XYZ file of C-alpha atoms in Angstrom:
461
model
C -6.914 21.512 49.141
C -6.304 19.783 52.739
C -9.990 19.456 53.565
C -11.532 16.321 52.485
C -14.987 15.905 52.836
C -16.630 11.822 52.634
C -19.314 9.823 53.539
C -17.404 8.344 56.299
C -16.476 11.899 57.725
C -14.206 15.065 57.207
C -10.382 15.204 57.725
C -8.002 17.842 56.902
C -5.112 20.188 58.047
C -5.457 22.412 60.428
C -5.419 26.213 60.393
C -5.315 27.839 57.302
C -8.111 29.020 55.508
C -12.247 27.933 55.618
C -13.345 25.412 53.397
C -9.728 24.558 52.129
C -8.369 23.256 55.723
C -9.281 21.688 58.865
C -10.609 25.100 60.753
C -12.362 25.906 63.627
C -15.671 27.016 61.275
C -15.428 23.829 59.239
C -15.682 21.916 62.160
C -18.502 23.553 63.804
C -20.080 23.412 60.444
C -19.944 19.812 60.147
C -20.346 19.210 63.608
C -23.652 20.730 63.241
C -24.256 18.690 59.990
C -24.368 15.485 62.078
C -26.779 16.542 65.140
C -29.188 17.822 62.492
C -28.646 14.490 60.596
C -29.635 13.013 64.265
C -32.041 15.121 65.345
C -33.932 14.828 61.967
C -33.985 10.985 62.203
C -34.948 10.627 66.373
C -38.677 11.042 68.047
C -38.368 14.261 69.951
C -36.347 12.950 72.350
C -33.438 14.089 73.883
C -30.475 13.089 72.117
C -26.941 11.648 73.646
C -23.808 11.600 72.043
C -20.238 10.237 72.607
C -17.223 12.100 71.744
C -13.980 11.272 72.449
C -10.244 12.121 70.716
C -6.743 10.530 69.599
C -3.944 12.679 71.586
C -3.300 14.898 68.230
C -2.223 18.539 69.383
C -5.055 19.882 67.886
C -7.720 17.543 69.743
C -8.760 20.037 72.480
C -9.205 22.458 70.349
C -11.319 20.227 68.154
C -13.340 18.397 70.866
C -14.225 21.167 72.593
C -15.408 23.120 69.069
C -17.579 19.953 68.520
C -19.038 19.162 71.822
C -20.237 22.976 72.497
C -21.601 22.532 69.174
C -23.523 20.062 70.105
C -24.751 20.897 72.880
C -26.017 24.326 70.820
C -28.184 22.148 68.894
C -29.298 20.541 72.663
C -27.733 17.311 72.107
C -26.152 16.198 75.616
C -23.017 14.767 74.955
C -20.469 12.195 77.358
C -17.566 13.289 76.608
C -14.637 10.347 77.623
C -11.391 12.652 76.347
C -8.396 10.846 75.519
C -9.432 7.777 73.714
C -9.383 5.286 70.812
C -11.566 5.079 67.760
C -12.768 1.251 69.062
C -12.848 2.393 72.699
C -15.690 5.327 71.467
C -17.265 2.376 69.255
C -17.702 0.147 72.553
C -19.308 3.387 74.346
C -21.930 4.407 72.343
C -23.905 1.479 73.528
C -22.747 1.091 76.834
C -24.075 4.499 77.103
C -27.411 3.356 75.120
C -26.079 7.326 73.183
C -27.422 7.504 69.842
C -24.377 8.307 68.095
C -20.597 9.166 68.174
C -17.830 11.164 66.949
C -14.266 10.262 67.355
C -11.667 12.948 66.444
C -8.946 11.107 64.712
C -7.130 11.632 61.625
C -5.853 8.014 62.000
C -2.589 6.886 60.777
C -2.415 10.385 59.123
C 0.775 13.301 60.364
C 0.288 15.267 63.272
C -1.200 18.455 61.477
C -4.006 16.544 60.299
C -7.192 15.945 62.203
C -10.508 14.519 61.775
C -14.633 14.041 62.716
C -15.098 9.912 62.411
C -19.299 9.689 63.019
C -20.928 6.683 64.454
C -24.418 5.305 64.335
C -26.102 4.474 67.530
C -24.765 1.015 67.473
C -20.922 2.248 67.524
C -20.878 1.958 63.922
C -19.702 3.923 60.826
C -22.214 5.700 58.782
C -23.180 3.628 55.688
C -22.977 5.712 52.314
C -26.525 7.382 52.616
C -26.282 8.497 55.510
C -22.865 9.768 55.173
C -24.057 11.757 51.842
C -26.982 13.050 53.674
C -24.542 14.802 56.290
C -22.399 16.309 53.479
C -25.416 17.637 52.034
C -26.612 19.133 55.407
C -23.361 20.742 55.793
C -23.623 22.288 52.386
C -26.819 23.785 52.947
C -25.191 25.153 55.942
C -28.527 25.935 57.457
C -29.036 25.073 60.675
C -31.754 25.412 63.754
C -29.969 25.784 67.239
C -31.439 25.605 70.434
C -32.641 28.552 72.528
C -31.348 29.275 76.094
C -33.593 26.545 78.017
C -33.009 23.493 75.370
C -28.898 23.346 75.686
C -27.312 19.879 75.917
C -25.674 19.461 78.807
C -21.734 17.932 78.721
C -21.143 15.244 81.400
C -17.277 14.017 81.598
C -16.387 9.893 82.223
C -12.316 9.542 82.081
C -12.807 5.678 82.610
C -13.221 4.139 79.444
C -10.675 2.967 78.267
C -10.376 0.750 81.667
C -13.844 -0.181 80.528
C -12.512 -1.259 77.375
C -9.719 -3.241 78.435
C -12.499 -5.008 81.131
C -14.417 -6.262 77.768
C -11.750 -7.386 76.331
C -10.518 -9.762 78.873
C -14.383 -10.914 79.170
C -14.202 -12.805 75.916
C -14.450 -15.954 76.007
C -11.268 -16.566 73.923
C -8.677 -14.103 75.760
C -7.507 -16.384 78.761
C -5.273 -13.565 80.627
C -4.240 -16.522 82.879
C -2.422 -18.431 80.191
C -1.207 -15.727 78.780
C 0.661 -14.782 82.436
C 1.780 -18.251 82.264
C 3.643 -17.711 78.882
C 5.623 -14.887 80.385
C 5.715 -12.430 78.002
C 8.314 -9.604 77.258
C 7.016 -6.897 74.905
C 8.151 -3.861 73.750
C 4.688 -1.703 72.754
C 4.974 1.672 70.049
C 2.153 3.870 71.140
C 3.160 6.389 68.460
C 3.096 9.101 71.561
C -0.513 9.116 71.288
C -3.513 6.902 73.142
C -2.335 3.933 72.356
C 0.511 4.163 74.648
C -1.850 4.314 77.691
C -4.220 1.725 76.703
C -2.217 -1.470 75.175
C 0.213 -0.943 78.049
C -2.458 -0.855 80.768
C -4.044 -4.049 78.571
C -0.725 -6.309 78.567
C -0.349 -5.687 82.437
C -3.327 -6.619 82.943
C -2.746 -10.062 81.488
C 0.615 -10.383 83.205
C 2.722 -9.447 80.500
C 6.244 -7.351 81.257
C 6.107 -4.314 79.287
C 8.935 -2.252 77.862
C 7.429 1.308 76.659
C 8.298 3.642 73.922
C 7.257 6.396 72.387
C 4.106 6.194 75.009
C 4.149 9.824 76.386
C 0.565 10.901 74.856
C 1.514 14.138 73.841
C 0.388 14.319 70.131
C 3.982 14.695 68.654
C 4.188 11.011 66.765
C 8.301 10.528 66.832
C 7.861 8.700 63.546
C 5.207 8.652 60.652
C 2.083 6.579 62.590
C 1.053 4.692 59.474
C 2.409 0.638 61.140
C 4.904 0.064 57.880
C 8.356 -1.338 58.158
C 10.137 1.592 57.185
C 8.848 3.879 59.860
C 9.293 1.334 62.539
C 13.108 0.853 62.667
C 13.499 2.144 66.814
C 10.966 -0.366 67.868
C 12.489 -3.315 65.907
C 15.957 -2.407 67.642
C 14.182 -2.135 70.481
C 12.809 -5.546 70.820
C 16.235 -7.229 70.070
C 17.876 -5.087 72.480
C 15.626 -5.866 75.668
C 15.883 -9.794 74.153
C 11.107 -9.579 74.495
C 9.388 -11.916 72.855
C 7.812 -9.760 70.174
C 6.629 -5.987 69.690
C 3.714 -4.423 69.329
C 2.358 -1.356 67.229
C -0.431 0.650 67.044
C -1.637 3.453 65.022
C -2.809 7.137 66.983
C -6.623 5.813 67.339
C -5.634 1.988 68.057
C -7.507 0.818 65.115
C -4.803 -0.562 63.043
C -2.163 -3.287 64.580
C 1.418 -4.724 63.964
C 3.531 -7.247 65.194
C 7.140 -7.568 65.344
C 9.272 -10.841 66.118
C 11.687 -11.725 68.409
C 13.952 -10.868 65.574
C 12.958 -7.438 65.004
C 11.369 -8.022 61.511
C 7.782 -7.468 60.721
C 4.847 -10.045 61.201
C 3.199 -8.697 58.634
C 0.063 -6.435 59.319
C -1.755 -8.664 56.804
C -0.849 -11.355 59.038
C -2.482 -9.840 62.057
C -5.800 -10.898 60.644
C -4.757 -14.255 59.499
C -2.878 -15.282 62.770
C -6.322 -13.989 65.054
C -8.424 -15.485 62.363
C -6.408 -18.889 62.360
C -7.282 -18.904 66.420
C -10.724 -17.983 65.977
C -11.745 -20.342 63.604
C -10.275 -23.165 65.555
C -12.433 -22.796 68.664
C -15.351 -21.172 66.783
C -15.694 -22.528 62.957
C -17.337 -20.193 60.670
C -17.097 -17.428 58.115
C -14.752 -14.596 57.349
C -14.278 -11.588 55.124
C -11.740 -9.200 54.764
C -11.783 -6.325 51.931
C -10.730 -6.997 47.797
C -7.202 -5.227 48.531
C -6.328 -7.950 51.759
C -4.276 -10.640 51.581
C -4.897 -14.412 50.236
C -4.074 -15.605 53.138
C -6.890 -15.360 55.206
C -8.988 -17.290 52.589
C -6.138 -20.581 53.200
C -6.910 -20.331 56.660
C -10.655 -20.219 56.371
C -10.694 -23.050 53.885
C -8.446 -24.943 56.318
C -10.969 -24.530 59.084
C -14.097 -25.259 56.881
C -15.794 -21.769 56.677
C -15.866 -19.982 53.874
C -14.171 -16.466 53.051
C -15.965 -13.783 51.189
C -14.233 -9.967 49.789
C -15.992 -6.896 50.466
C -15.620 -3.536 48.391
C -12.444 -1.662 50.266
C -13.670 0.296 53.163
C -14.864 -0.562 57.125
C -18.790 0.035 56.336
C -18.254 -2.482 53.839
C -16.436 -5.449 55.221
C -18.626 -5.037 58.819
C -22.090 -5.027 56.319
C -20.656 -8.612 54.783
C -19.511 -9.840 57.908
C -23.097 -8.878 58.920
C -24.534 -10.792 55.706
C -22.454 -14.083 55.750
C -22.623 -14.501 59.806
C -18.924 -14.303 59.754
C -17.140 -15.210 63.347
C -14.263 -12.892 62.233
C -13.004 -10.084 60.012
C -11.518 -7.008 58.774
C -8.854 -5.428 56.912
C -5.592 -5.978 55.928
C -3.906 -3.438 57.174
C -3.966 -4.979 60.479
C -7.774 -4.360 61.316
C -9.353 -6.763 63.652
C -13.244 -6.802 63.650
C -14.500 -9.539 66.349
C -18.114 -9.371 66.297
C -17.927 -11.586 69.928
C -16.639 -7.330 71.093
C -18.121 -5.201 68.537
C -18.098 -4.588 64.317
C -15.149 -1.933 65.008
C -11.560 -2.757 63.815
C -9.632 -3.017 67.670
C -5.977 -3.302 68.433
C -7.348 -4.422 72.065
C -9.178 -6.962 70.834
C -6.558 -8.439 68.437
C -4.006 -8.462 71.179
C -6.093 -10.617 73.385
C -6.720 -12.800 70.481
C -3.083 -12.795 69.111
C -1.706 -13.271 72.768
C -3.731 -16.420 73.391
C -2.901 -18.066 70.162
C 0.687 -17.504 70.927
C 0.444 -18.953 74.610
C -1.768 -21.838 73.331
C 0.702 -22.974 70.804
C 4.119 -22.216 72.974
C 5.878 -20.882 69.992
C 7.772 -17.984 68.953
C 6.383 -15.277 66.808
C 8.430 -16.047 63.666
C 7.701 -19.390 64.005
C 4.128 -18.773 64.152
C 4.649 -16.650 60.967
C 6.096 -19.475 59.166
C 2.654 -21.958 60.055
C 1.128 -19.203 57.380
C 1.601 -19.353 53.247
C 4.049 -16.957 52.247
C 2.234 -13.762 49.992
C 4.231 -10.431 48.987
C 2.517 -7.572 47.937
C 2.747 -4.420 45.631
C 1.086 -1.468 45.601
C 1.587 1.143 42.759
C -0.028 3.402 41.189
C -0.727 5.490 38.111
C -1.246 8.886 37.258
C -3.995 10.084 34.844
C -4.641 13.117 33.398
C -8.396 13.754 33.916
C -9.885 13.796 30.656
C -9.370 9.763 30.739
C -12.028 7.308 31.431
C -11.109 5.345 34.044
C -14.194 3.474 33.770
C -13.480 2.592 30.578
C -9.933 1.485 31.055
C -11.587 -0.719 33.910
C -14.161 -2.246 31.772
C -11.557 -2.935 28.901
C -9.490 -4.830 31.596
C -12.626 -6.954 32.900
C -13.252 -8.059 29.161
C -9.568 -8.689 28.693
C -9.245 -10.962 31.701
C -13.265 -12.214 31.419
C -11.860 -16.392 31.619
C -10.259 -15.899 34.825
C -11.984 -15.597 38.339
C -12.815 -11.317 38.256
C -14.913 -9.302 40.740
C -16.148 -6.049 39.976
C -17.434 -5.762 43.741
C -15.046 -2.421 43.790
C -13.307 -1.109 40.650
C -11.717 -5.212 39.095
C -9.772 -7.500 40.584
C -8.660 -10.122 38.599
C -7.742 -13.985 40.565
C -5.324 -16.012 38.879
C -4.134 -19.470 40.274
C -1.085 -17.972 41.908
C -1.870 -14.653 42.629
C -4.153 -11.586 41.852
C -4.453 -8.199 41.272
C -6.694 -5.236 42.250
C -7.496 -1.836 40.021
C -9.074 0.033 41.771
C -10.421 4.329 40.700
C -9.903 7.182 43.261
C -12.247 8.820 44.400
C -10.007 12.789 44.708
C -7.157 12.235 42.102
C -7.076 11.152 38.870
C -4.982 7.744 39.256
C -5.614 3.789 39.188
C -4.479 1.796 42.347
C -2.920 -1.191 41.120
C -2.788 -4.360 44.160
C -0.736 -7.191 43.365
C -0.311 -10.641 45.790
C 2.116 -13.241 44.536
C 4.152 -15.572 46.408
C 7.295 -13.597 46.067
C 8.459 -10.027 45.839
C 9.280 -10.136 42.738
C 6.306 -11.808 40.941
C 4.395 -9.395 42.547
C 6.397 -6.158 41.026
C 5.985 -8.233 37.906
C 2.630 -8.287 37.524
C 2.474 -5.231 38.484
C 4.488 -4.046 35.788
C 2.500 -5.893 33.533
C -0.751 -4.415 34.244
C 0.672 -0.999 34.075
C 1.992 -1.917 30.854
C -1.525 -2.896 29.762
C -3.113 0.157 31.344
C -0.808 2.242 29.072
C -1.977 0.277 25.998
C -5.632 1.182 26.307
C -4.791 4.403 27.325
C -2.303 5.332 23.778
């Protein structure tokens, strides 16, 4: 089964056969789920949507099969083409819309593709609604509009120059002193959006830009998920032209990495830490990240005076925390920047601006930046079940186990010792236990890792 059907949308492979893959019927289908979903919740008005697309071969194919879909249900629809997920987040209410759907399968291979929905603030669906959608989809009964009512389809190619004009409005991107720093970068655009946008963004700020892989053509050169391993060419890369650092983004521009002037990682957990550090500086106040994100960001809050709070994994729920604790800045640690001064959306735009002013500020390198930051190493296992186990129950025996240290059951446990912590979390499709360790080396982390697994195994014989 490649079609995977959630609250926060519906992903899968494409071609193949309906209901087990990505096809042109399943989209339609749940295409139609969500302007039912909206036109059951708005006043008999007429109803605006923005769609907009990663540059995934199959996006086209997929827009178009969504926006005419719309429009048969006689939503009008601005349709803004090649885009990011943040950039679509931003227009919704510029465009006072009441919803949006990006078409993004993320950091996911080429043959996958996706329907990401949006509220009409620019925001991800929270649970209920999400369910409700699913469930409109199953009942696969829906109420079209006759030949009078269609939506009409009205096409604005400027948005992501709109985007990169509210980015450099914030108050905390100075583009000036950022052109005074005289950057060389080297940007990854993973052959997809990205590679127009950040480009267009640095330039914009003065910086000198060295492109690759920024043709967006849909054929990613490399997996897109920002890890180390799949980032060797830009690492050489950024050596090789002597720039000050690299930059990475995933296909939709949600997710962000940083390389030094070394070629070795930043750290995508760091990407939250290093904006957050700046942040909090000029603006003291709150932060949360998710359960599963690094320590990190909870030193630099403390160090600032605000206070950090973990959310249950999952966009929805970090923005709805950020929401409830005021926090000045958030996200995720997979290099997810959510700047509530922009919008609750994770944005690679908006952590470059951030990131890019810190670094001008402080007239330092980026590994010597990286060094101002407690060292934490991570490791992320897992283990298969067979699915007549209670995973609950293996949860709940850990909890009691571990009941005298610091444990949150926020999402699945996670248990805080004084030097590190780990995360168990349940999946939702398979039958397997995420394990999340944080230690302050490598190795302590694959140790307690080991350790829990060997615990796991306990309860489970």
């Amino acid at each position: 089964m490649s079609l995977i059907k959630s609250i926060s949308g519906i992903r899968g492979t494409i071609g193949g056969k309906t209901g087990d893959n990505l096809t042109p019927i399943d989209t339609v289908k749940f295409a139609a789920a969500y302007g039912t979903w909206l036109k059951n919740n708005s006043e008999d008005k007429k109803l605006k949507v923005v769609v907009g697309r990663d540059a995934r071969i199959s996006g086209k194919m997929v827009q178009d099969l969504t926006m005419n879909t719309l429009t048969g249900l006689g939503i009008d629809v601005i349709d803004i083409d090649l885009s990011t997920t943040p950039t679509v987040e931003i227009a919704v209410p510029l465009e006072n819309a009441d919803g949006g759907i990006i078409l993004t399968a993320s950091h996911n291979p080429k043959q996958w593709n996706a329907l990401k929905l949006l509220n009409s603030k620019g925001e991800f669906l929270d649970g209920a609604e999400g369910a409700k959608i699913l469930e409109y989809a199953e009942q696969d009964n829906f109420n079209f509009s006759e030949v009078d009512d269609l939506g009409s389809i009205t096409r604005k190619d400027n948005y992501m120059d709109l985007h990169i004009e509210e980015v450099l409005k914030l108050k905390l991107v100075h583009a000036e002193k950022i052109k005074k720093a005289g950057f060389k970068v080297v940007v990854d655009g993973v052959n997809s959006s990205g590679g127009i946008v950040i480009p267009n963004l640095l330039k914009k700020m003065g910086v000198e830009v060295v492109e690759l892989y920024c043709e967006p053509n849909g054929h990613f050169p490399h997996n897109p998920e920002p890890l180390k391993e799949h980032l060797s060419d830009i690492c050489e890369l950024v050596k090789k032209e002597n720039a000050h650092f690299g930059i990475v983004v995933d296909p939709d521009v949600d997710r962000l990495a940083f390389i030094d002037e070394n070629g070795e990682m930043f750290g995508e957990e760091y990407t939250l830490v290093a904006c957050a550090d700046y942040v909090l500086s000029k603006t003291p106040g709150n932060t949360v990240s998710n359960l599963s994100s690094s320590r990190a960001l909870s030193d630099v809050t403390k160090k600032h005076g605000g206070e950090y709070k973990a959310s249950a994994v999952g966009e929805v729920n970090v923005v709805k925390l950020m929401k409830d604790s005021n926090a000045v800045i958030g996200g995720e640690g997979n290099g997810g920047i959510i700047y509530p001064e922009s919008h609750y959306g994770r944005d690679s735009l908006v952590g470059v601006g951030l990131f890019l002013t810190h670094l001008a500020e402080k007239n330092i390198s980026v590994s010597e930046l990286r060094k101002e930051y407690t060292a934490y190493f991570m490791s992320k296992n897992k283990i298969q079940l067979t699915p007549e186990i209670d995973v609950d129950s293996i949860l709940k025996a850990m909890e009691e186990k571990y009941k005298n240290e610091k444990v949150s059951t926020v999402d699945g446990v996670k248990i805080d010792f004084p030097e590190n912590w780990v995360h168990l979390r349940k999946s939702n499709t398979e039958p397997i236990i995420r394990i999340y360790t944080e230690a302050k080396s490598q190795e302590k982390a694959n140790e307690l890792a080991e350790d829990m697994i060997k615990e796991i195994k306990k309860i489970i014989a």
